[in-house]
Coordinates of C-alpha atoms in Angstrom, one line a residue:
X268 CA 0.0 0.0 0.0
X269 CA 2.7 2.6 1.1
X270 CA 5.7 3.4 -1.5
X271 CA 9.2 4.0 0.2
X272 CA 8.7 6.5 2.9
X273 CA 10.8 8.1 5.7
X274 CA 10.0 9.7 9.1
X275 CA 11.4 12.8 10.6
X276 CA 10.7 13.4 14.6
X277 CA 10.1 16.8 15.8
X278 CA 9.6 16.3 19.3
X279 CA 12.5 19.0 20.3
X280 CA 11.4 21.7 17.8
X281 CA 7.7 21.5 17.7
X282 CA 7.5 20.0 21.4
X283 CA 9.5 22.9 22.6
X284 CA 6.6 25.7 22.1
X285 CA 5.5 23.7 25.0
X286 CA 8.2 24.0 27.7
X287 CA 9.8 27.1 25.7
X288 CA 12.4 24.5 24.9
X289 CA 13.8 24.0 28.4
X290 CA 15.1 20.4 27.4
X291 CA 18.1 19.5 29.0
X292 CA 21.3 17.9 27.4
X293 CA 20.3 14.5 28.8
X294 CA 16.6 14.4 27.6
X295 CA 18.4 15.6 24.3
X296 CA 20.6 13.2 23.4
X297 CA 18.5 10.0 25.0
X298 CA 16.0 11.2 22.6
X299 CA 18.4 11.2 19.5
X300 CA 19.7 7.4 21.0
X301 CA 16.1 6.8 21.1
X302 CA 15.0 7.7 17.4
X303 CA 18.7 6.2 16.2
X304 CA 17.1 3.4 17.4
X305 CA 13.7 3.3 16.4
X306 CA 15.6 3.4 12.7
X307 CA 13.1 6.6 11.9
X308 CA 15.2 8.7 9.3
X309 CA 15.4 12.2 10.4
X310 CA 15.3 14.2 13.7
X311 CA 14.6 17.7 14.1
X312 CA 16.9 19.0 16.7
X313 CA 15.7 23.0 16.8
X314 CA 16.1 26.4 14.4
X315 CA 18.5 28.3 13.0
X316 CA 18.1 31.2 13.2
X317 CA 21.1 33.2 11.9
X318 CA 19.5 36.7 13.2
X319 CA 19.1 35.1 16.5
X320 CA 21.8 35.9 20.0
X321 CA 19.5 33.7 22.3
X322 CA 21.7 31.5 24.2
X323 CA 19.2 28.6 24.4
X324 CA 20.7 25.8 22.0
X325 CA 17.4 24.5 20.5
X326 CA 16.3 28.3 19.0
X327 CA 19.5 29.3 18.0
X328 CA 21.6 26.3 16.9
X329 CA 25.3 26.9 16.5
X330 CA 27.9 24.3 15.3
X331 CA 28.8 23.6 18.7
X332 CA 25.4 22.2 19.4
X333 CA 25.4 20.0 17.1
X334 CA 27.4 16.8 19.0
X335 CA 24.9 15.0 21.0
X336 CA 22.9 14.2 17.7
X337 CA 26.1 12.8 15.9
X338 CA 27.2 8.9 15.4
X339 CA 24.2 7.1 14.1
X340 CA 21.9 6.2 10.8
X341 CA 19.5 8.9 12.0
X342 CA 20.3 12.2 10.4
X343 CA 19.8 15.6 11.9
X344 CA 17.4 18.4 11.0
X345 CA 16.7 22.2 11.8
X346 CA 14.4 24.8 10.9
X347 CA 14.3 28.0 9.7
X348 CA 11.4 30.2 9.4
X349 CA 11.9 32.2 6.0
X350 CA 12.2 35.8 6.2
X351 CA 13.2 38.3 3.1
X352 CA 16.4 39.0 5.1
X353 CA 17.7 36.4 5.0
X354 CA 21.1 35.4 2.5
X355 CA 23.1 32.6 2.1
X356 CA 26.1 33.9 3.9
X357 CA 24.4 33.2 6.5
X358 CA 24.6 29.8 6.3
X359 CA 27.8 28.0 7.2
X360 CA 28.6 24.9 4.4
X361 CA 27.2 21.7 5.5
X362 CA 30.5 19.9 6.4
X363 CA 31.0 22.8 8.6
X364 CA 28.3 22.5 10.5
X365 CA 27.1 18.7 10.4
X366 CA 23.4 19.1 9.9
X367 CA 22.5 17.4 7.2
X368 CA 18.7 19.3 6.2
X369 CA 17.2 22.6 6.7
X370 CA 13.7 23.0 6.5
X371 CA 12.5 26.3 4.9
X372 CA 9.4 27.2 7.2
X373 CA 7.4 29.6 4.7
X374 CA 4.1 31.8 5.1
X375 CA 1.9 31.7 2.4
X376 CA 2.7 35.0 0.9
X377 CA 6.3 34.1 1.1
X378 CA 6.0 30.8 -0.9
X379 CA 7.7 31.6 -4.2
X380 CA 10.5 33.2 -2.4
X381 CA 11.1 30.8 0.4
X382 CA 11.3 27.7 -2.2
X383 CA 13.8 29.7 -4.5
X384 CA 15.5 30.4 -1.3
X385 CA 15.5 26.3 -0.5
X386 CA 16.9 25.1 -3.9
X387 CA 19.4 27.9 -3.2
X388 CA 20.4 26.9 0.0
X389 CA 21.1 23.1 -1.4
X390 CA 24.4 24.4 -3.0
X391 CA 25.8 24.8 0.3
X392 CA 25.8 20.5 1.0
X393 CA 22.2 20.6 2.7
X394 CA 19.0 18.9 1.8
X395 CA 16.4 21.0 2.4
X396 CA 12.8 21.5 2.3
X397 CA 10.0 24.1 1.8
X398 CA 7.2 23.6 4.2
X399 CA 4.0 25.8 2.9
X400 CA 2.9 26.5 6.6
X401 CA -1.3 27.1 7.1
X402 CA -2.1 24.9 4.3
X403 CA -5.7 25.5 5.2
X404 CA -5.4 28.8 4.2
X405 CA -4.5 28.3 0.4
X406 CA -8.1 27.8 -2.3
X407 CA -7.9 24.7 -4.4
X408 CA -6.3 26.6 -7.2
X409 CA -3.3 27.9 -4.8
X410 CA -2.7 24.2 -3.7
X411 CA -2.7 23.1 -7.4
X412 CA 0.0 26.1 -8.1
X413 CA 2.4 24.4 -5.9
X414 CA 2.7 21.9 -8.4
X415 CA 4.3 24.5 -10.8
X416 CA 6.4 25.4 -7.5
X417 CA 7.6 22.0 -7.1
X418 CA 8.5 21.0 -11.3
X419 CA 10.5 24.2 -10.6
X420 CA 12.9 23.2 -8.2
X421 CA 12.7 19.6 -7.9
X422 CA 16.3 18.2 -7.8
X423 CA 17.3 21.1 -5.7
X424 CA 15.0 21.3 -3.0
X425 CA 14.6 17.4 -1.6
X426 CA 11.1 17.8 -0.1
X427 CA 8.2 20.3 -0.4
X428 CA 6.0 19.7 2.7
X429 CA 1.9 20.4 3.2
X430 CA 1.8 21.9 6.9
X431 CA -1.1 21.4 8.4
X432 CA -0.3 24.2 11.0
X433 CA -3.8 24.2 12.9
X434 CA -4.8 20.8 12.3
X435 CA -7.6 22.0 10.0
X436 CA -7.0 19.3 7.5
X437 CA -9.8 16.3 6.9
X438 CA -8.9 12.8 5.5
X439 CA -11.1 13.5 2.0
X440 CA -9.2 17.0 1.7
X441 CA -5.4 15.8 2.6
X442 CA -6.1 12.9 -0.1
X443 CA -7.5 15.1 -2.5
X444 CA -4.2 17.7 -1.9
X445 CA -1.8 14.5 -1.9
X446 CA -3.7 13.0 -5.1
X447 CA -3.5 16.0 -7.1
X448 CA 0.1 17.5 -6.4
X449 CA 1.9 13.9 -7.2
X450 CA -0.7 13.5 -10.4
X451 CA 1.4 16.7 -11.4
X452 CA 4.8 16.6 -9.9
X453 CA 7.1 13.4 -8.9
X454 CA 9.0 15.7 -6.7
X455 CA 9.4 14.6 -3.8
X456 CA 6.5 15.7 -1.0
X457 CA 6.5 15.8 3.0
X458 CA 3.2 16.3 5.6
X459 CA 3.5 17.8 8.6
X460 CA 0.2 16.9 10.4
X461 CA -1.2 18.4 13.7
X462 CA -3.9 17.2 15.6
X463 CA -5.9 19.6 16.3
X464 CA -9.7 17.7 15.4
X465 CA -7.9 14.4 16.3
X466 CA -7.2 13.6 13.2
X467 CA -3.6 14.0 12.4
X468 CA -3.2 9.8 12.6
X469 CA -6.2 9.8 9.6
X470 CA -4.7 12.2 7.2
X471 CA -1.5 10.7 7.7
X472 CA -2.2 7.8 6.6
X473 CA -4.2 9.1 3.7
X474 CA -1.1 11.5 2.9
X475 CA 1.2 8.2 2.7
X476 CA -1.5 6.5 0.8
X477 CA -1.6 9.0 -1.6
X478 CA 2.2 9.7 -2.3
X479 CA 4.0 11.4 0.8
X480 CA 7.3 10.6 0.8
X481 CA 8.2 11.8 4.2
X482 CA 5.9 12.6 7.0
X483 CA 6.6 14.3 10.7
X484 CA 5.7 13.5 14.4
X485 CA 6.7 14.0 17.8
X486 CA 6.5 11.6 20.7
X487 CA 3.7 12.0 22.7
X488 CA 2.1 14.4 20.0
X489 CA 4.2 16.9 22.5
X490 CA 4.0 19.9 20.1
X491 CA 1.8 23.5 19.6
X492 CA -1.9 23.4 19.3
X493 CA -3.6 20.4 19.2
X494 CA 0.3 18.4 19.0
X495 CA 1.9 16.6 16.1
X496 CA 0.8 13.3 15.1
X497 CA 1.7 10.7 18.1
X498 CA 5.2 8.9 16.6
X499 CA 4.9 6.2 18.7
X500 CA 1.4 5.3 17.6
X501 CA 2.3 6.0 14.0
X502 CA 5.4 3.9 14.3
X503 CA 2.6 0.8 16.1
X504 CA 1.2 0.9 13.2
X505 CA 4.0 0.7 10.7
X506 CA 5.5 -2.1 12.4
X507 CA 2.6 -4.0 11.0
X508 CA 2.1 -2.0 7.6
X509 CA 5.6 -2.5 7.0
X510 CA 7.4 -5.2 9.0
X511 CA 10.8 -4.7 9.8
X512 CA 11.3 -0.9 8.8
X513 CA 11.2 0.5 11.9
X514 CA 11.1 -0.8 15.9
X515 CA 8.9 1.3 18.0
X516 CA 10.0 -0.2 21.4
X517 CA 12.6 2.7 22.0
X518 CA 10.6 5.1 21.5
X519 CA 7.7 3.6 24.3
X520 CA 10.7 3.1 26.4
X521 CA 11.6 6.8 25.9
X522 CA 8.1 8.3 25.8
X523 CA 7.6 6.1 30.1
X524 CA 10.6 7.8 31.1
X525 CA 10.4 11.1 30.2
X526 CA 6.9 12.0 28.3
X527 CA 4.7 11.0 31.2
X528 CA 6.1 13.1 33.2
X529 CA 6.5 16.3 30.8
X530 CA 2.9 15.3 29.9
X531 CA 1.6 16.4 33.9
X532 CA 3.6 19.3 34.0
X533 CA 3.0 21.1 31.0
X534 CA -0.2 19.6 29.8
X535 CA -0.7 19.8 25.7
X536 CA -2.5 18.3 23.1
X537 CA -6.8 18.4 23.2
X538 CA -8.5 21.1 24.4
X539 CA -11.8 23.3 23.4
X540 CA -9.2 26.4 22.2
X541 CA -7.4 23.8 20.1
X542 CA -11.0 22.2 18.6
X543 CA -11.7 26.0 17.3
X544 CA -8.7 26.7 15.8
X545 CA -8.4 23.4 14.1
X546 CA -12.0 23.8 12.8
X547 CA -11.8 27.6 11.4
X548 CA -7.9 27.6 10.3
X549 CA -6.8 30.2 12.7
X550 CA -4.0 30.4 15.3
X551 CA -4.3 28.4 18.0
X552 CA -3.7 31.6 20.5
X553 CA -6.8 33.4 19.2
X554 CA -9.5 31.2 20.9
X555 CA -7.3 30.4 23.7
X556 CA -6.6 34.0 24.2
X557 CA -10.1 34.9 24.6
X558 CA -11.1 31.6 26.3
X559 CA -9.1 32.3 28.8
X560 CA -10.7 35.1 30.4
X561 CA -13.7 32.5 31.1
X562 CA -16.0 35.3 30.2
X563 CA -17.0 34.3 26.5
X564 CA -19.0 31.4 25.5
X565 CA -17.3 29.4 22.7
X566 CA -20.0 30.1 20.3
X567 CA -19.2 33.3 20.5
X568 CA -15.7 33.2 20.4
X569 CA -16.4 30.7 17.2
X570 CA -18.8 33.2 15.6
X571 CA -16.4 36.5 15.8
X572 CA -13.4 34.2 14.6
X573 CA -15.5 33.0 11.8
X574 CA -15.7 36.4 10.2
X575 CA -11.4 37.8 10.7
X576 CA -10.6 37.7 7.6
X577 CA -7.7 35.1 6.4
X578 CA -4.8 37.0 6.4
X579 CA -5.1 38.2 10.0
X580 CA -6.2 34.0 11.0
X581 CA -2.7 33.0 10.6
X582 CA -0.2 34.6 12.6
X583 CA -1.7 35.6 16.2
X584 CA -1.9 39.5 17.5
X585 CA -3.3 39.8 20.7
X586 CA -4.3 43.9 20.2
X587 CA -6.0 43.4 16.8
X588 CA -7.9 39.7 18.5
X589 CA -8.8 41.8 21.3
X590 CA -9.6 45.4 19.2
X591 CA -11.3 43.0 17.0
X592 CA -13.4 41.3 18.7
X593 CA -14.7 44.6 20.8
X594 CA -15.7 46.4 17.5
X595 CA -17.5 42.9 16.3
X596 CA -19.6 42.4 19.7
X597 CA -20.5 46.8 19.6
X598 CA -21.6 46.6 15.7
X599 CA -23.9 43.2 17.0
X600 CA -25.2 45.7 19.9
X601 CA -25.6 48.9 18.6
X602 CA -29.2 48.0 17.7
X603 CA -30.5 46.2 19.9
X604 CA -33.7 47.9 21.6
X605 CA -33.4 48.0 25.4
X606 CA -36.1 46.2 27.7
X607 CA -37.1 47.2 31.3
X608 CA -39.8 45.2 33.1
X609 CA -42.4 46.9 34.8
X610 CA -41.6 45.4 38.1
X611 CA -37.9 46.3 37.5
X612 CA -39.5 50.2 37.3
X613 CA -41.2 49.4 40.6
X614 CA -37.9 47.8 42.2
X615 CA -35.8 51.1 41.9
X616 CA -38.6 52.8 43.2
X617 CA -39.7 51.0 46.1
X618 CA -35.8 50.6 46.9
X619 CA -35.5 54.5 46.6
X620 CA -33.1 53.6 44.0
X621 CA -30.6 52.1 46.7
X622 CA -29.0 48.9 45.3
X623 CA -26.7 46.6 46.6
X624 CA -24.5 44.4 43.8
X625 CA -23.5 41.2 45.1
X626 CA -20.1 39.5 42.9
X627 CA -18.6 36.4 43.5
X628 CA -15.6 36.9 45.9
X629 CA -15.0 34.7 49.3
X630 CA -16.2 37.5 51.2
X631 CA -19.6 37.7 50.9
X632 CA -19.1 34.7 53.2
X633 CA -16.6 35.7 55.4
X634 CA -18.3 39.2 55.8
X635 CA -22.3 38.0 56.0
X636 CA -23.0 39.0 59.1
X637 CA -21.9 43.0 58.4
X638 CA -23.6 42.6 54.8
X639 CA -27.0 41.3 57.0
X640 CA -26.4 44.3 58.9
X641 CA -26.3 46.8 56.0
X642 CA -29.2 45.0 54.5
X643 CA -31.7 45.3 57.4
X644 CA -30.5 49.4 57.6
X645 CA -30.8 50.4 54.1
X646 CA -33.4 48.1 52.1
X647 CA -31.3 48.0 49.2
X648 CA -32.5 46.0 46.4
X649 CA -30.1 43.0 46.1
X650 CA -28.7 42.3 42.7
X651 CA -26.5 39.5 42.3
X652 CA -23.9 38.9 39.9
X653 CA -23.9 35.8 37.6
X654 CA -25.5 33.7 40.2
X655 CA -28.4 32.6 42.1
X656 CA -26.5 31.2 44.5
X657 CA -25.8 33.8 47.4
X658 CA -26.7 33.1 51.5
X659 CA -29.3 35.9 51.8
X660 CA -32.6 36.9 49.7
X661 CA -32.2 38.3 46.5
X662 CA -34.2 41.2 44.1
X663 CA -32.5 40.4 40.9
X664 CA -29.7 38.4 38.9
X665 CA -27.4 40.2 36.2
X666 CA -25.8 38.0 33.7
X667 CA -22.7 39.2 32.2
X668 CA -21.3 36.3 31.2
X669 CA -22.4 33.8 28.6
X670 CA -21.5 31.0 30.5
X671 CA -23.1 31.8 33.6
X672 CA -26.3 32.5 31.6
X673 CA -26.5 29.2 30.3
X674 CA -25.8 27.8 33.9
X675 CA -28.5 29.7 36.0
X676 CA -30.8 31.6 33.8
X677 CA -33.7 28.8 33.7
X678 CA -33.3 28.6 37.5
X679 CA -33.3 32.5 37.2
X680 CA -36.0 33.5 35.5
X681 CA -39.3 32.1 37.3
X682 CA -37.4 33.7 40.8
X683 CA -36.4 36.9 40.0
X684 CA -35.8 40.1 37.7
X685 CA -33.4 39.0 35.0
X686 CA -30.8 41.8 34.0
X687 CA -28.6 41.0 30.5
X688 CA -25.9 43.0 29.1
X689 CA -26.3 43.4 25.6
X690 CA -23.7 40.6 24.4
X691 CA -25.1 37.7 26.0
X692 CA -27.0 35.5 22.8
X693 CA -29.5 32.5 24.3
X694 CA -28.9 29.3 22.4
X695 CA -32.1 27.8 21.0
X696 CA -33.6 26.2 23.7
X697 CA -33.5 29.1 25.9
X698 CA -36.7 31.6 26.1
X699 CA -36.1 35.1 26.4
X700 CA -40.3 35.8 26.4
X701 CA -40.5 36.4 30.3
X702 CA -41.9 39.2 32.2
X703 CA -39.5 39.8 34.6
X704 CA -36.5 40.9 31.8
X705 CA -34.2 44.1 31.4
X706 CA -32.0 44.3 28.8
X707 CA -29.2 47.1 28.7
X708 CA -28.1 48.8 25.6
X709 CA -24.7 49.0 25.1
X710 CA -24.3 53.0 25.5
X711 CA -24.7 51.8 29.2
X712 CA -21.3 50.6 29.0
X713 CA -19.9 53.9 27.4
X714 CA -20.9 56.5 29.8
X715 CA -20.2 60.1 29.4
X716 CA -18.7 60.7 32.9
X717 CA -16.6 63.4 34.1
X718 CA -13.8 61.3 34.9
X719 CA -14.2 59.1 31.6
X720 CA -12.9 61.6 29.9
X721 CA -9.3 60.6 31.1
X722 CA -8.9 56.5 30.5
X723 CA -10.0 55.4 27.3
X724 CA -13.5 54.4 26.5
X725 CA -13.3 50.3 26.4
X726 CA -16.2 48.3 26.9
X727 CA -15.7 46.0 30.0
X728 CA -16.1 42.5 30.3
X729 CA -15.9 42.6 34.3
X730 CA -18.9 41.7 35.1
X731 CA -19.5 43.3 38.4
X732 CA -18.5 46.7 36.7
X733 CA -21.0 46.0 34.1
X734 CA -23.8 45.3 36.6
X735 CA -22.9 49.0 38.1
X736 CA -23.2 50.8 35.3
X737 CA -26.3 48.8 34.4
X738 CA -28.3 49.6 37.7
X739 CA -27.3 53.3 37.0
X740 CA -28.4 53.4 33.4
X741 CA -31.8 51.7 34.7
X742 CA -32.1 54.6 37.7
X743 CA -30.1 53.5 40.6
X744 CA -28.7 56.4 42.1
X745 CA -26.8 54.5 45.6
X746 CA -25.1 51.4 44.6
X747 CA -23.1 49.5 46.8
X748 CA -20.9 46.7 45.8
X749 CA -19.6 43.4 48.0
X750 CA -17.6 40.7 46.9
X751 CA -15.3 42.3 44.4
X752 CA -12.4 40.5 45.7
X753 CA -9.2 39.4 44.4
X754 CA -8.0 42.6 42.7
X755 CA -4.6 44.4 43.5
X756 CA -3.0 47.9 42.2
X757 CA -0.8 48.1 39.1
X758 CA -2.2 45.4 37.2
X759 CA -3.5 45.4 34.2
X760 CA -4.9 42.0 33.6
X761 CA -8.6 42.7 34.9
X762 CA -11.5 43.3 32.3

């Protein structure tokens, strides 16, 4: 089934987004022993970076590093992400340095240079690749183009590799892209698979199927995003696909030592972050960016990335994600018609617009009895934050977070007044037709104050200072807060 094929491990390179590449020189050359062993053809030891003066071996690899990985059938491999700067004098000859490939790590819009740049780079003794990073992100007539790439510089450049950076790829697609590039080219063609959707093992083998001549993983899958295709499960099956090619008992040896453990500490692979970016294309730090603040639901998150356009989904920047997605939730808002019950109206006036806003923080608890206290002297109408679970009686619940909606809204809504802020969107099954609703507008969240005037005008996503300047849009004039713990001077971290 398979044509002659060979195996490159990128466990250092890839695996070290993970740790930052804080590998030691033991776990470095025990992994080198280990893939030597495991007769796999190639290992990827780090980059070269030629611009680079970091002193850590595996992001700046010098000449010097080069010994551990030295002495056995298994050759060694590094890579450099193409820039327009970059020349070949900066490149020492290959029986200088000892490294027998460099893999040309190119953006899309760099793809004509970066594989001129590859065949180039071959005079100096190296084999090299071009890998065409964010495949996801070329149409079917880009992909096809690469063909034309390839008949160009075949002979020069030894592989041209699909990257599937974000694990976006699905069996039927990576045959189709392996079918139709070898139909046109015999050059030779690599797949570097992650696993974002869990499905890097499936279009691996569908990539070898269809004519790969080389294909990565790392052990463990340790590697960015979703992680690389699992070696040690690739190399299971081999053993069986092709008996006596390769022995995968060094690398399960290697992968109980020292994976297990790297495994608990640092923690990669699946996650909901890496699901979204696998399934729209994008960087895996977008979703997980905005994830993080646990204040977004993931269908919104998933809506607002589904609309950035393609050439910002590729390389992650936290301003324009977060810029971004402030201007997308404001143009969804700025029309939506405010709601305020009648029984919310009689609230603030039978309160004397005196409200208390209850958050989440650990002392509500350990301060009940002066928050009973307050309570019984000043009759505030009790609005908590997010939750319906407090130890006193309450007036109201404000959701500000999507999350929290979904979690206590139905408990919610047949108990008390329901506040929203304008970003929160019910799934299907979840009825907004009830009497007791407000619904702020988002110029709530922009208010003209005297002191605004100094700090620019962001919309929060805290959602205790939402559910001030909610009460206050909807005629509070007293509102006292509790709860709003865990907050300290000079950061700038809270939303």
């Amino acid at each position: 089934m398979f044509k002659n094929f060979k195996l490159l491990d990128c466990t250092l390179r890839d695996g070290g987004y993970i740790n930052n590449w804080e590998f030691d020189e033991d776990f470095a050359s025990n992994l080198y022993n280990c893939i030597n062993s495991s007769r796999c053809e190639y290992i990827e030891v780090g980059f070269f970076e030629p611009q680079s003066q970091t002193p850590k071996p595996y992001t700046s690899f010098k000449p010097e590093n080069i010994r551990p990985f030295l002495g056995g059938v298994t050759k060694t491999a590094l890579l450099v992400n193409y820039n327009r700067e970059l020349n070949l004098e900066m490149f020492p000859m290959q029986a200088d340095f000892g490294i027998s490939m460099l893999r040309i790590a190119a953006h899309k819009q760099d793809r004509h240079e970066a594989s001129e740049f590859s065949a180039q780079l071959s005079a100096k003794g190296y084999e090299t690749t071009v890998n065409y990073m964010g495949i996801s992100n070329y149409s079917d007539a880009e992909i096809v183009e690469l063909a034309d790439l390839m008949n160009l510089y075949k002979g020069k450049v030894s592989y041209f590799y699909i990257a599937d950076s974000f694990g976006s790829l699905v069996p039927a697609k990576t045959r189709w892209i392996f079918e139709t590039l070898r139909n046109i080219s015999d050059a030779g063609l690599g797949f570097h698979p992650h696993n974002n959707l869990q499905l890097a093992f499936a279009n691996t083998f569908e990539a070898l199927k269809n004519g790969a001549d080389i294909v990565d993983g790392s052990i463990y899958g340790m590697g960015r995003g979703g992680g690389n295709l699992n070696l040690e499960a690739l190399l299971v099956f081999l053993e069986q696909a092709v008996p006596g090619k390769y022995d995968v008992l060094p690398v399960l040896d290697f992968a109980e030592i020292y994976m297990e453990q790297l495994q608990k500490r640092y923690s990669w692979g699946y996650s909901l972050p890496n699901v979204i970016s696998g399934a729209l294309a994008c960087h895996p730090n977008y979703p997980k960016e905005m994830l993080k603040f646990k204040s977004f639901s993931a269908k919104e998150v998933f809506d607002f990335l589904s609309v950035i356009p393609k050439t910002e989904k590729g390389k992650f920047n936290k301003e324009y994600c977060i810029d971004s997605f402030f201007n997308y939730r404001k143009e969804k808002s700025d029309n939506l018609k405010p709601i305020v019950s009648a029984s919310f109206k009689n609230l603030v006036f039978e309160k004397q617009k005196k409200a208390l806003v209850v958050c989440g923080g650990n002392s509500v608890a350990t301060q009940r009895e002066q928050i009973n206290d307050f309570i019984s002297s000043n009759n505030p109408a009790i609005v908590s934050v997010n939750s319906t679970v407090l130890p006193f009686e309450i007036n109201a619940v404000f959701f500000g977070n999507s999350r929290r909606f979904s979690r206590y809204y139905n408990e919610a809504r047949d108990k008390y007044e329901v506040i929203l802020n304008p970003f929160i969107e019910p799934s299907n099954n979840i009825d907004l037709n009830i009497e007791f609703l407000s619904r702020v507008p988002i110029k709530a969240f922009l208010p003209s104050l005297s002191f605004a005037k100094n700090y620019p005008q962001k919309i929060p996503t805290n959602s205790g200072v939402e559910a001030i300047l909610a009460l206050s849009y909807l005629g509070f004039k007293e509102i006292f807060v509790v709860g709003m713990d865990g907050y300290s001077i000079n950061q700038d971290k809270y939303y």
